Coordinates of C-alpha atoms and ligand atoms in Angstrom, one line a residue:
Chain A
M817 CA -2.8 -25.4 -20.3
A818 CA 0.6 -26.7 -21.0
E819 CA -0.5 -27.1 -24.4
R820 CA -1.9 -23.9 -25.4
G821 CA 0.1 -21.7 -23.1
L822 CA -1.2 -18.7 -21.0
N823 CA -2.2 -15.1 -22.3
I824 CA -1.2 -12.5 -20.0
I825 CA -1.9 -9.0 -19.7
V826 CA 0.0 -6.8 -17.4
C827 CA -0.9 -3.5 -16.8
V828 CA 1.9 -0.7 -15.9
K829 CA 2.1 2.8 -15.0
H830 CA 4.8 5.3 -15.6
V831 CA 5.5 7.2 -13.0
P832 CA 7.9 9.8 -11.6
E833 CA 10.6 8.9 -9.0
T834 CA 10.1 10.9 -5.9
A835 CA 11.9 9.2 -2.9
E836 CA 15.2 11.3 -3.6
A837 CA 13.9 13.9 -5.5
E838 CA 12.6 17.7 -4.5
I839 CA 9.2 17.9 -4.7
K840 CA 7.3 21.3 -5.8
I841 CA 3.8 21.8 -5.9
D842 CA 3.0 23.5 -9.2
S843 CA 1.1 26.8 -9.8
T844 CA -2.3 25.3 -10.1
G845 CA -1.7 24.1 -6.5
K846 CA -3.3 20.7 -7.4
A847 CA -0.4 18.7 -8.8
I848 CA 3.5 18.7 -8.5
E849 CA 6.1 19.9 -11.1
K850 CA 6.9 16.9 -13.5
A851 CA 9.9 18.8 -15.1
G852 CA 13.1 17.7 -13.8
L853 CA 12.0 14.2 -12.3
V854 CA 13.1 11.0 -13.8
F855 CA 10.2 8.5 -14.5
D856 CA 10.2 4.8 -14.8
I857 CA 7.8 1.8 -14.6
N858 CA 6.0 1.9 -11.1
E859 CA 8.0 -0.4 -8.5
C860 CA 5.1 -3.0 -8.0
D861 CA 4.3 -3.1 -11.9
D862 CA 8.1 -4.2 -12.4
Y863 CA 7.7 -7.1 -10.5
A864 CA 4.3 -8.0 -12.3
L865 CA 5.7 -7.8 -15.3
E866 CA 8.5 -9.9 -14.3
E867 CA 6.1 -12.6 -12.8
A868 CA 4.2 -12.7 -16.4
V869 CA 7.2 -13.4 -18.4
R870 CA 8.5 -16.1 -16.0
V871 CA 4.6 -17.9 -16.4
K872 CA 5.1 -17.4 -20.0
E873 CA 8.5 -19.1 -20.1
K874 CA 7.1 -21.9 -17.9
F875 CA 3.9 -22.3 -19.8
G876 CA 4.4 -20.8 -23.3
G877 CA 1.6 -18.1 -23.9
S878 CA 2.1 -14.5 -24.7
V879 CA 2.5 -11.4 -22.8
I880 CA 0.9 -7.8 -23.6
A881 CA 1.6 -4.5 -21.6
V882 CA -0.9 -1.8 -21.3
T883 CA -0.4 1.5 -20.0
V884 CA -2.5 4.6 -19.6
G885 CA 0.0 7.6 -20.0
P886 CA 1.4 10.1 -22.2
E887 CA 3.7 9.6 -25.2
D888 CA 6.8 9.5 -22.6
A889 CA 5.6 6.3 -21.2
D890 CA 6.8 4.5 -24.4
S891 CA 10.2 4.4 -22.2
T892 CA 8.3 2.0 -19.9
L893 CA 6.9 0.0 -22.4
R894 CA 9.9 -0.5 -24.3
K895 CA 11.4 -1.8 -20.7
C896 CA 8.4 -4.1 -20.9
L897 CA 9.2 -5.2 -24.2
A898 CA 12.8 -5.6 -23.4
R899 CA 12.2 -7.7 -20.5
G900 CA 10.2 -10.0 -22.6
A901 CA 6.7 -8.6 -23.4
D902 CA 5.6 -9.6 -26.8
K903 CA 3.0 -6.3 -27.6
A904 CA 2.7 -3.0 -26.0
I905 CA -0.6 -1.0 -26.0
R906 CA -0.4 2.8 -25.1
L907 CA -3.8 4.4 -24.0
T908 CA -3.3 8.0 -24.6
D909 CA -6.0 11.0 -24.9
A910 CA -6.2 14.6 -24.0
T911 CA -9.5 13.6 -22.1
F912 CA -7.4 11.0 -19.6
G913 CA -5.6 13.9 -17.5
G914 CA -7.4 14.1 -14.2
S915 CA -8.3 10.4 -14.2
D916 CA -8.5 8.6 -10.7
G917 CA -8.0 4.9 -10.4
Y918 CA -11.5 4.3 -11.2
A919 CA -11.5 6.0 -14.5
I920 CA -8.1 4.4 -15.1
A921 CA -9.8 1.2 -14.8
K922 CA -12.4 2.1 -17.0
I923 CA -9.9 2.8 -19.8
L924 CA -8.1 -0.4 -19.0
H925 CA -11.2 -2.4 -19.4
N926 CA -12.2 -0.8 -22.7
A927 CA -9.0 -1.9 -23.7
I928 CA -8.4 -5.3 -23.3
K929 CA -11.8 -6.8 -22.8
G930 CA -12.2 -7.7 -26.5
L931 CA -8.4 -9.6 -25.8
P932 CA -7.8 -13.2 -24.8
F933 CA -6.2 -13.6 -21.6
D934 CA -6.0 -16.2 -18.8
L935 CA -4.5 -13.6 -16.4
V936 CA -4.3 -10.0 -15.8
L937 CA -1.4 -8.8 -13.6
T938 CA -0.5 -5.2 -12.1
G939 CA 1.1 -3.8 -9.5
A940 CA -0.6 -3.6 -5.9
L941 CA -0.6 0.0 -6.1
A942 CA 1.2 3.2 -7.8
G943 CA 3.9 4.7 -6.0
D944 CA 2.8 8.2 -7.2
D945 CA -1.1 8.2 -6.2
G946 CA -1.1 5.1 -4.1
C947 CA -4.8 4.6 -4.9
T948 CA -4.3 0.8 -4.5
M949 CA -7.6 0.3 -6.3
V950 CA -6.9 -0.2 -10.4
G951 CA -6.6 -4.1 -10.2
P952 CA -9.7 -5.0 -8.3
I953 CA -11.9 -2.5 -10.0
L954 CA -10.7 -3.9 -13.4
A955 CA -11.6 -7.4 -12.3
E956 CA -15.0 -6.2 -11.0
L957 CA -15.6 -4.6 -14.5
L958 CA -14.4 -7.5 -16.3
R959 CA -16.6 -9.6 -13.9
I960 CA -14.1 -12.1 -13.3
P961 CA -12.0 -12.6 -9.4
H962 CA -9.3 -11.3 -8.3
A963 CA -6.6 -11.0 -5.4
T964 CA -4.4 -8.2 -4.4
M965 CA -1.0 -8.2 -2.8
V966 CA 0.0 -11.3 -4.1
K967 CA 3.3 -12.6 -3.4
K968 CA 3.6 -15.9 -4.5
I969 CA 1.5 -17.5 -7.8
E970 CA 1.6 -21.0 -8.5
L971 CA -0.9 -21.8 -11.7
G972 CA -3.2 -25.1 -12.0
E973 CA -5.7 -26.7 -14.3
G974 CA -8.2 -23.2 -14.7
V975 CA -7.0 -21.9 -11.2
A976 CA -4.5 -19.8 -9.4
K977 CA -3.3 -20.7 -5.7
V978 CA -2.0 -17.6 -4.6
N979 CA -0.4 -15.9 -1.2
R980 CA -1.5 -12.8 -0.2
E981 CA 0.5 -10.6 2.0
L982 CA -1.3 -9.8 5.2
E983 CA 0.2 -7.6 8.0
G984 CA 3.3 -8.3 9.8
G985 CA 4.8 -11.1 7.9
L986 CA 1.9 -13.0 7.8
E987 CA 0.4 -14.3 4.5
E988 CA -2.9 -16.4 3.3
A989 CA -3.1 -19.1 0.7
V990 CA -6.2 -18.4 -1.3
E991 CA -7.4 -20.0 -4.3
V992 CA -8.9 -18.0 -7.7
E993 CA -10.5 -19.0 -10.5
L994 CA -8.9 -18.1 -13.9
P995 CA -9.1 -15.7 -15.8
A996 CA -8.3 -13.5 -12.7
V997 CA -6.9 -10.4 -11.7
L998 CA -3.7 -10.4 -9.6
T999 CA -1.9 -7.7 -7.9
V1000 CA 1.7 -8.1 -7.3
Q1001 CA 3.4 -7.1 -4.3
T1002 CA 7.3 -6.0 -4.6
G1003 CA 9.5 -9.0 -3.3
I1004 CA 7.6 -11.6 -5.4
N1005 CA 10.7 -12.3 -7.6
E1006 CA 13.7 -10.8 -8.8
P1007 CA 13.4 -8.6 -11.9
R1008 CA 15.8 -9.6 -14.2
Y1009 CA 18.4 -7.0 -16.2
V1010 CA 17.6 -6.0 -19.5
S1011 CA 20.5 -6.9 -22.0
I1012 CA 21.5 -4.5 -24.5
L1013 CA 20.3 -7.1 -27.0
G1014 CA 16.9 -7.1 -25.6
I1015 CA 16.7 -3.0 -25.6
R1016 CA 17.7 -3.3 -29.3
K1017 CA 15.4 -5.9 -30.4
A1018 CA 12.5 -4.0 -28.3
M1019 CA 13.0 -0.9 -30.4
K1020 CA 12.0 -2.6 -33.2
K1021 CA 8.6 -3.7 -31.6
E1022 CA 5.5 -1.9 -32.2
I1023 CA 3.7 -0.1 -29.5
K1024 CA -0.1 0.3 -30.5
V1025 CA -1.4 3.7 -29.5
L1026 CA -5.2 4.0 -28.7
G1027 CA -7.5 7.0 -27.8
L1028 CA -10.6 7.6 -26.3
A1029 CA -12.9 6.7 -29.4
D1030 CA -10.8 3.7 -30.4
I1031 CA -11.9 2.0 -26.8
G1032 CA -15.5 3.1 -27.2
L1033 CA -15.6 5.5 -24.3
S1034 CA -17.3 8.8 -24.0
E1035 CA -15.6 12.2 -22.4
N1036 CA -17.8 11.4 -19.1
D1037 CA -16.3 8.4 -18.6
V1038 CA -12.7 9.5 -18.0
G1039 CA -10.7 12.3 -16.6
E1040 CA -12.4 14.4 -13.7
A1041 CA -15.7 13.7 -15.3
G1042 CA -15.3 10.0 -14.9
S1043 CA -13.5 9.9 -11.6
W1044 CA -14.8 9.2 -8.1
I1045 CA -12.4 12.0 -6.4
K1046 CA -10.9 15.4 -7.8
I1047 CA -8.2 16.6 -6.3
E1048 CA -8.9 20.3 -4.7
S1049 CA -5.6 21.2 -3.2
M1050 CA -2.3 19.9 -2.6
F1051 CA 0.2 21.1 0.3
V1052 CA 3.2 20.0 2.3
P1053 CA 2.1 17.6 5.2
P1054 CA 1.9 19.5 8.5
V1055 CA 4.8 18.4 10.7
E1056 CA 3.5 16.7 13.9
K1057 CA 7.3 16.6 15.2
Q1058 CA 10.2 18.1 13.7
A1059 CA 13.6 16.7 14.3
E1060 CA 16.5 18.9 15.9
F1061 CA 19.0 18.9 12.9
I1062 CA 22.5 18.3 13.7
K1063 CA 24.8 20.2 11.6
G1064 CA 28.8 20.5 10.9
T1065 CA 31.5 18.6 9.5
P1066 CA 31.0 14.7 9.2
E1067 CA 33.4 14.2 12.5
E1068 CA 31.3 16.7 14.4
I1069 CA 28.3 15.4 13.4
A1070 CA 29.7 12.0 14.7
A1071 CA 30.6 13.3 17.7
K1072 CA 27.3 14.9 18.5
I1073 CA 25.6 11.7 17.6
V1074 CA 27.6 9.7 19.8
E1075 CA 27.2 12.2 22.6
I1076 CA 23.4 12.0 22.5
I1077 CA 23.6 8.2 22.5
K1078 CA 26.1 8.4 25.4
S1079 CA 23.6 11.0 27.3
R1080 CA 20.8 8.3 27.3
G1081 CA 23.3 5.9 28.9
L1082 CA 23.2 3.5 25.8
I1083 CA 26.9 3.4 25.4
Chain B
M1425 CA -31.3 9.3 10.8
A1426 CA -28.1 9.1 8.6
E1427 CA -26.0 6.3 9.6
I1428 CA -22.3 5.8 9.2
F1429 CA -21.1 1.9 8.9
V1430 CA -17.7 0.9 10.1
L1431 CA -16.7 -2.7 9.1
A1432 CA -15.0 -4.5 12.1
E1433 CA -11.7 -6.3 10.6
H1434 CA -11.0 -9.3 12.7
R1435 CA -8.5 -12.2 12.1
Q1436 CA -7.7 -15.5 14.1
G1437 CA -10.1 -14.3 17.0
R1438 CA -8.8 -10.9 17.5
I1439 CA -10.4 -7.8 16.6
R1440 CA -7.8 -5.5 14.7
D1441 CA -6.7 -2.2 15.8
I1442 CA -7.6 -0.3 12.9
T1443 CA -11.2 -1.2 13.7
F1444 CA -10.9 0.8 16.9
E1445 CA -9.0 3.6 15.1
M1446 CA -12.0 3.8 12.6
L1447 CA -14.6 3.9 15.1
T1448 CA -12.9 7.2 16.9
K1449 CA -13.1 9.1 13.7
G1450 CA -16.8 7.5 13.0
K1451 CA -18.0 8.5 16.2
K1452 CA -16.5 12.0 15.5
L1453 CA -18.2 12.3 12.2
T1454 CA -21.5 11.1 13.8
E1455 CA -21.3 13.8 16.0
Q1456 CA -20.6 16.5 13.8
I1457 CA -23.3 15.6 11.2
N1458 CA -25.7 14.2 13.5
A1459 CA -25.9 10.6 12.2
D1460 CA -25.5 7.2 14.0
L1461 CA -22.7 4.7 14.2
T1462 CA -23.0 1.2 13.4
V1463 CA -20.7 -1.3 13.4
V1464 CA -20.8 -4.2 10.8
L1465 CA -19.2 -7.5 12.1
L1466 CA -19.4 -10.3 9.7
G1467 CA -17.8 -13.7 11.0
K1468 CA -18.5 -17.3 12.2
E1469 CA -19.4 -17.3 15.8
A1470 CA -18.8 -13.7 16.4
K1471 CA -20.7 -12.9 19.6
E1472 CA -17.9 -12.1 21.9
H1473 CA -16.5 -9.5 19.2
A1474 CA -20.1 -8.0 19.1
R1475 CA -19.9 -7.4 22.8
T1476 CA -16.8 -5.9 22.6
L1477 CA -17.8 -3.7 19.7
S1478 CA -21.0 -2.8 21.2
E1479 CA -19.2 -0.2 23.7
Y1480 CA -18.0 1.7 20.8
A1481 CA -21.2 2.1 18.7
K1482 CA -24.9 3.0 18.7
K1483 CA -25.4 -0.6 16.9
V1484 CA -23.5 -3.6 16.1
L1485 CA -25.1 -5.1 12.6
L1486 CA -23.9 -9.1 13.4
I1487 CA -23.7 -11.5 10.7
E1488 CA -22.6 -14.9 11.1
D1489 CA -22.1 -17.7 8.5
T1490 CA -19.6 -20.7 8.5
K1491 CA -18.7 -19.2 5.0
L1492 CA -17.5 -15.8 6.9
E1493 CA -15.1 -17.6 9.0
N1494 CA -12.2 -16.2 7.2
F1495 CA -11.9 -13.0 5.4
N1496 CA -13.0 -13.8 1.6
S1497 CA -13.5 -10.7 -0.6
E1498 CA -16.4 -12.3 -2.6
A1499 CA -18.4 -13.5 0.5
Y1500 CA -18.0 -10.2 1.9
Q1501 CA -18.7 -8.4 -1.2
R1502 CA -22.3 -10.2 -1.4
V1503 CA -23.1 -9.8 2.1
L1504 CA -22.1 -6.2 2.2
S1505 CA -23.9 -5.3 -1.0
N1506 CA -27.2 -6.4 0.5
L1507 CA -26.7 -4.5 3.6
I1508 CA -25.7 -1.6 1.7
N1509 CA -28.8 -1.5 -0.4
E1510 CA -30.9 -2.3 2.4
H1511 CA -29.6 0.5 5.0
K1512 CA -28.3 3.1 2.7
P1513 CA -25.6 4.4 4.8
L1514 CA -24.2 7.6 4.0
L1515 CA -20.5 6.4 4.7
L1516 CA -18.7 3.0 5.0
M1517 CA -15.7 2.8 6.4
I1518 CA -13.2 0.0 5.6
G1519 CA -9.5 -0.4 6.9
H1520 CA -6.9 0.2 4.3
T1521 CA -5.6 -3.1 5.1
S1522 CA -4.7 -6.1 3.2
F1523 CA -8.0 -7.2 4.0
G1524 CA -9.7 -3.7 3.1
V1525 CA -7.9 -3.4 -0.2
D1526 CA -8.9 -6.7 -1.5
L1527 CA -12.4 -5.7 -0.7
A1528 CA -13.5 -2.0 -0.9
P1529 CA -12.6 -1.6 -4.9
S1530 CA -14.6 -4.2 -6.2
L1531 CA -17.4 -3.6 -3.8
A1532 CA -17.7 0.0 -4.5
A1533 CA -17.2 -0.7 -8.1
S1534 CA -20.2 -3.2 -8.2
L1535 CA -22.3 -0.9 -6.2
K1536 CA -21.4 2.2 -8.5
L1537 CA -20.4 4.0 -5.3
P1538 CA -17.6 6.3 -5.2
L1539 CA -14.2 5.4 -3.1
A1540 CA -11.6 7.0 -1.8
T1541 CA -8.6 5.0 -0.6
D1542 CA -5.9 5.5 2.1
C1543 CA -7.9 8.4 4.0
I1544 CA -6.2 10.1 6.8
D1545 CA -8.8 12.3 7.4
L1546 CA -12.5 12.9 6.4
E1547 CA -15.0 15.7 6.3
F1548 CA -18.6 16.2 5.4
D1549 CA -19.5 20.0 4.0
D1550 CA -22.4 21.1 2.6
E1551 CA -22.1 19.9 -1.1
T1552 CA -20.4 16.6 -0.7
F1553 CA -17.7 14.5 1.1
L1554 CA -14.0 15.6 1.2
V1555 CA -11.1 13.3 2.1
T1556 CA -7.4 14.1 3.1
R1557 CA -4.8 11.5 1.6
Q1558 CA -1.2 11.1 0.4
M1559 CA 0.7 11.0 -2.6
Y1560 CA 4.5 10.6 -3.5
G1561 CA 5.3 8.3 -0.7
G1562 CA 4.0 11.0 1.7
K1563 CA 5.8 13.8 0.4
V1564 CA 2.8 15.8 -0.1
N1565 CA -1.2 15.8 1.3
V1566 CA -3.9 16.0 -1.1
R1567 CA -7.7 17.3 0.0
A1568 CA -10.2 15.7 -2.8
R1569 CA -13.8 15.9 -3.1
V1570 CA -15.6 12.8 -3.6
R1571 CA -18.2 12.8 -6.3
K1572 CA -21.8 13.2 -5.0
A1573 CA -23.6 10.0 -4.2
E1574 CA -26.0 8.5 -1.8
S1575 CA -23.3 6.4 0.1
Y1576 CA -19.7 6.8 0.2
V1577 CA -16.9 4.3 0.7
V1578 CA -13.7 4.8 2.2
T1579 CA -10.7 3.0 3.2
I1580 CA -8.6 4.5 6.0
R1581 CA -4.7 4.2 6.9
Q1582 CA -3.9 2.4 9.6
A1583 CA -2.7 4.5 12.7
A1584 CA -4.5 7.8 11.2
F1585 CA -6.8 7.8 14.3
E1586 CA -6.1 6.9 18.0
A1587 CA -8.2 4.2 19.2
Q1588 CA -10.4 5.5 22.2
K1589 CA -13.2 3.7 24.3
P1590 CA -16.3 5.8 24.5
A1591 CA -17.9 3.3 26.7
M1592 CA -21.3 3.4 25.0
N1593 CA -24.0 0.8 25.3
G1594 CA -24.7 -0.3 21.4
E1595 CA -27.6 -2.9 20.6
I1596 CA -26.6 -5.8 19.3
I1597 CA -28.8 -6.9 16.1
E1598 CA -28.2 -10.1 14.6
K1599 CA -29.3 -10.6 11.1
P1600 CA -29.4 -13.6 8.8
S1601 CA -26.6 -14.2 6.2
S1602 CA -27.7 -13.8 2.9
L1603 CA -25.3 -16.0 1.3
A1604 CA -27.2 -18.9 0.0
E1605 CA -25.0 -20.3 -2.7
E1606 CA -21.5 -21.5 -2.3
I1607 CA -18.6 -18.8 -2.9
T1608 CA -16.9 -20.4 -5.6
K1609 CA -14.6 -18.2 -7.5
K1610 CA -12.2 -17.6 -4.6
R1611 CA -11.5 -19.8 -1.7
F1612 CA -9.5 -19.5 1.3
I1613 CA -7.0 -22.1 2.3
G1614 CA -5.1 -21.1 5.1
Y1615 CA -2.6 -18.8 6.6
V1616 CA 1.4 -19.0 6.2
L1617 CA 3.6 -17.9 8.7
P1618 CA 6.7 -16.1 8.0
P1619 CA 10.0 -18.5 8.1
P1620 CA 11.1 -18.6 11.7
G1621 CA 14.0 -16.0 11.6
G1622 CA 17.5 -16.3 13.3
V1623 CA 17.4 -12.7 14.6
D1624 CA 14.4 -11.2 16.7
I1625 CA 14.8 -7.4 16.4
T1626 CA 12.0 -6.6 18.4
A1627 CA 14.0 -7.9 21.1
A1628 CA 17.1 -5.5 20.5
D1629 CA 17.9 -2.2 22.8
M1630 CA 19.4 -0.7 19.6
L1631 CA 18.6 -0.9 15.8
I1632 CA 20.4 0.4 13.1
G1633 CA 18.1 0.9 10.0
I1634 CA 19.2 0.7 6.5
G1635 CA 17.3 1.7 3.6
R1636 CA 17.3 2.0 -0.2
G1637 CA 19.9 4.4 0.4
I1638 CA 22.4 1.9 1.0
K1639 CA 22.6 1.7 -2.8
D1640 CA 24.6 -1.5 -2.8
E1641 CA 24.4 -5.1 -0.9
N1642 CA 28.5 -4.7 -0.9
N1643 CA 27.8 -1.6 1.4
I1644 CA 25.9 -3.5 4.1
P1645 CA 28.7 -5.1 5.8
T1646 CA 30.1 -1.6 6.9
V1647 CA 26.9 -0.6 8.8
E1648 CA 26.6 -4.2 10.3
E1649 CA 30.1 -3.7 11.7
L1650 CA 28.8 -0.2 13.2
A1651 CA 25.9 -1.8 14.6
K1652 CA 28.2 -4.4 16.2
S1653 CA 30.3 -1.8 17.8
L1654 CA 27.5 0.0 18.8
G1655 CA 26.0 -3.3 20.8
G1656 CA 23.2 -3.1 18.5
V1657 CA 21.5 -5.0 15.8
L1658 CA 21.0 -4.4 12.2
A1659 CA 17.4 -4.0 10.9
C1660 CA 16.0 -2.3 7.4
S1661 CA 13.3 -1.2 5.3
R1662 CA 11.3 -3.6 2.6
P1663 CA 13.2 -2.8 -0.6
I1664 CA 16.4 -4.1 1.1
V1665 CA 14.2 -7.5 1.9
D1666 CA 12.7 -7.4 -1.5
K1667 CA 16.3 -7.4 -3.1
G1668 CA 17.2 -10.4 -1.1
W1669 CA 20.0 -8.4 0.7
L1670 CA 18.6 -9.1 4.2
P1671 CA 16.1 -11.9 5.4
S1672 CA 12.7 -10.8 6.1
D1673 CA 12.9 -11.2 9.9
R1674 CA 15.3 -7.7 9.8
Q1675 CA 12.4 -5.8 8.2
V1676 CA 10.7 -3.0 10.1
G1677 CA 7.2 -2.1 9.1
S1678 CA 3.6 -2.9 8.4
S1679 CA 4.4 -6.0 6.7
G1680 CA 7.6 -6.7 9.0
K1681 CA 8.2 -6.0 12.6
T1682 CA 7.0 -3.4 14.6
V1683 CA 9.9 -2.4 17.0
K1684 CA 10.1 -0.2 20.1
P1685 CA 14.1 -0.1 21.1
K1686 CA 15.8 2.6 22.9
L1687 CA 17.4 3.8 19.9
Y1688 CA 16.7 3.7 16.4
I1689 CA 19.2 5.1 13.9
A1690 CA 18.0 5.2 10.3
F1691 CA 20.4 5.5 7.2
G1692 CA 19.0 6.1 4.0
I1693 CA 15.5 5.5 4.9
S1694 CA 12.6 8.1 3.5
G1695 CA 10.2 7.7 6.2
A1696 CA 7.0 6.0 4.1
F1697 CA 4.3 5.2 6.2
Q1698 CA 4.5 1.8 6.3
H1699 CA 7.8 1.7 7.6
V1700 CA 7.2 4.5 10.1
L1701 CA 4.5 2.5 11.1
G1702 CA 6.7 0.0 12.6
M1703 CA 9.4 2.2 14.2
K1704 CA 7.7 5.7 15.4
N1705 CA 7.3 4.6 18.8
S1706 CA 11.1 3.8 19.9
D1707 CA 12.5 5.9 22.6
L1708 CA 15.0 7.9 20.4
I1709 CA 15.2 8.0 16.7
I1710 CA 17.9 9.9 14.8
A1711 CA 17.9 9.7 10.8
I1712 CA 20.5 10.2 8.3
N1713 CA 19.3 11.4 4.9
K1714 CA 20.5 13.3 2.4
D1715 CA 17.0 14.7 1.5
P1716 CA 16.2 17.5 3.7
N1717 CA 12.5 16.8 2.7
A1718 CA 12.5 13.4 3.7
P1719 CA 9.3 12.6 5.7
I1720 CA 11.5 10.5 8.2
F1721 CA 12.4 13.6 9.8
S1722 CA 8.9 14.4 11.2
F1723 CA 9.0 11.2 13.2
S1724 CA 12.8 11.8 14.3
D1725 CA 14.3 13.3 17.4
Y1726 CA 17.5 14.2 15.4
G1727 CA 18.2 14.6 11.9
V1728 CA 21.2 14.8 9.9
V1729 CA 21.1 15.8 6.3
E1730 CA 24.1 14.2 4.7
D1731 CA 25.1 11.7 2.7
M1732 CA 25.2 8.4 4.9
F1733 CA 28.5 7.2 3.7
K1734 CA 30.4 10.5 4.8
I1735 CA 29.0 10.0 8.5
L1736 CA 29.5 5.9 8.8
S1737 CA 33.1 6.0 9.1
P1738 CA 33.6 8.9 11.6
L1739 CA 30.6 7.5 13.4
Q1740 CA 32.2 4.2 13.8
S1741 CA 35.7 5.4 14.8
K1742 CA 34.1 7.7 17.8
I1743 CA 32.2 4.7 19.1
C1744 CA 35.6 2.7 19.2
E1745 CA 37.1 5.4 20.8
L1746 CA 34.5 5.6 23.5
K1747 CA 34.2 2.4 24.0
G1748 CA 38.3 2.0 23.8
Q1749 CA 38.3 4.3 26.7
K1750 CA 36.1 2.4 28.6
T1751 CA 37.9 -0.9 28.9
Ligands
LIG2556 C1 1.2 -2.9 1.7 C2 2.8 -2.2 1.6 C3 3.3 -2.8 2.8 C4 4.7 -2.1 3.0 N1 5.2 -2.5 4.3 C5 6.3 -2.0 4.5 C6 7.3 -2.2 5.4 O1 6.9 -3.3 6.2 N2 8.6 -1.7 5.9 C7 9.1 -0.9 4.9 O2 10.3 -0.3 5.2 N3 8.5 -0.6 4.0 C8 7.1 -1.0 3.6 N4 6.4 -0.6 2.6 C9 7.4 0.2 1.1 C10 7.1 1.5 1.6 O3 6.0 2.3 1.3 C11 8.4 2.3 1.3 O4 8.6 1.9 -0.7 C12 9.8 1.8 1.4 O5 9.7 1.7 3.1 C13 10.7 2.6 1.1 O6 12.3 2.1 1.6 P1 13.4 3.4 1.7 O7 13.0 4.2 2.6 O8 14.5 2.4 2.0 O9 13.5 3.6 0.0 P2 13.2 5.1 -0.8 O10 11.9 5.4 -0.2 O11 13.7 4.6 -1.7 O12 14.2 6.0 0.4 C14 15.5 5.9 0.1 C15 16.1 7.2 0.9 O13 17.4 7.1 1.1 C16 18.1 8.6 1.0 N5 19.2 8.6 0.2 C17 19.6 8.0 -1.0 N6 21.3 7.9 -0.8 C18 21.5 8.2 0.3 C19 22.8 8.6 0.8 N7 24.2 8.3 0.3 N8 22.8 9.3 2.3 C20 21.9 9.5 3.0 N9 20.5 9.1 2.4 C21 20.5 8.6 1.3 C22 17.0 9.0 0.0 O14 16.8 10.4 -0.1 C23 16.0 8.7 0.5 O15 15.1 9.2 1.3 C24 5.3 -1.1 1.9 C25 4.6 -0.8 0.9 C26 3.1 -1.2 0.9 C27 2.5 -1.0 -0.5

């Protein structure tokens, strides 16, 4: 392994940042309005990409970043290239819209099955749909083992020893045979900042674009037709308990907070 | 009669709460569509668990095998595939837990059965099967229709349903394990405990939680100072630990600590479900967030829609004022 290095494929998603943004449901009633939202690499995918680059730096080899998404997703791929990915592939087709995690996994599977790889890394889940399924389905389609929610990776001869995150701070150590798909959880490493030079270099690297026909799938395999679930309606979550809002100047707000705390006998 | 399967989740000798939560929903569904509720329990020497679970369902299918002692998705997938092919349950419910997300997707893909993950509600209608789930960190819900199939697989969000004890008297059916060969591709090695922490946030009466809204590591001391004057302890959401700004013993949530202080103040925390799971039972919750639509406000007693940095210093001085008066 040390001599020939490791070939790693990292699957990433270009997602809108929604934690701080105002979300509006669009006129179809089935999706949010995307205009005005800032898109970036999905949080756990960022950690997955960093982990791949670290493995490459240690053992040699190559990193290919792959995404299913529109042309805009190039900015996420450029980021991966700047961080140390060697190649990037974007899978784009009008028929891909409405794909759920299953359809996405099929698209990724067909795109990468012919490539040489020892390891496929991806984020544990996507921050937009939260499906938490693409990695392990991809593994099943590739007929290789997987481990999800990985917080530590140690590579040995033909195996990966990984720590999986369980609940409440507990982890479990498991060993999986390579090649394998590992889905990475946040906090596994500290993603590096991209240097200006890195970004400039990345602009010169080619992003390969493939569509439905190129990867040998048919329309029935992708989009809503090829998905397990189809969104019928989207709505604002019903509120079980609504906070009482404290208003006023910062001083008034602070005074009110202190009053509430005091009334509970906590000060 | 149609059958609904609930996969029991247990770890280190304990049945996990999600199992009972799923059984609550499972029971309701079986009443609505006139089906039978069955718990599937895999393990090594799990008879005691089987007895416990028999009070929650019509049947407990128990499969014991030393290879099933600890959770291993490869072993579980093989055994469950055989069971599903044999019984053809209408629905298989698995927890949306670390265990469930390692198992359900590959199981469903291998059986070519549709899967919906992280569901917070389920419903059968004349046509097929519908699930409710959340997107965008809990800012919206969606109702989604699942493709028609003989069997459906779902993973269920923790705490989406309340555990109830129906006091049924289910039959325990022992089945032989179908695991003939060794499990070779994936091996469980052992549990890894979190490093012993310096601070026990679960013991604190007052917690000041900070989230990504803190923006910079250098802003933490100000909040820590506030916590100190209040006589409370600093806690945080996961990204703060992921960035290495605070140690993991300060993290509140499903992958951190579950806390129940007398007061929890959340500064710049959006209120993602995994965080809320760890603090929603606090006696008094006050949230400060600049986004009026932040999900945290539906779990708080009081809310402040404001830049947290404008509140910190007046709050600090008001507390000092009050404490000064007292002494
Ligand atoms: C398996 C799994 C387990 C997880 N376990 C946990 C867990 O145990 N604990 C946990 O916390 N998370 C956990 N998470 C992560 C969780 O899903 C969220 O990503 C996380 O809780 C978000 O943290 P946050 O609220 O600090 O950040 P964000 O969601 O980014 O929210 C930041 C908030 O700060 C507000 N804000 C920004 N600036 C200001 C300002 N100046 N003033 C006021 N408000 C401001 C924004 O409006 C926003 O609402 C887990 C995720 C997974 C997948």
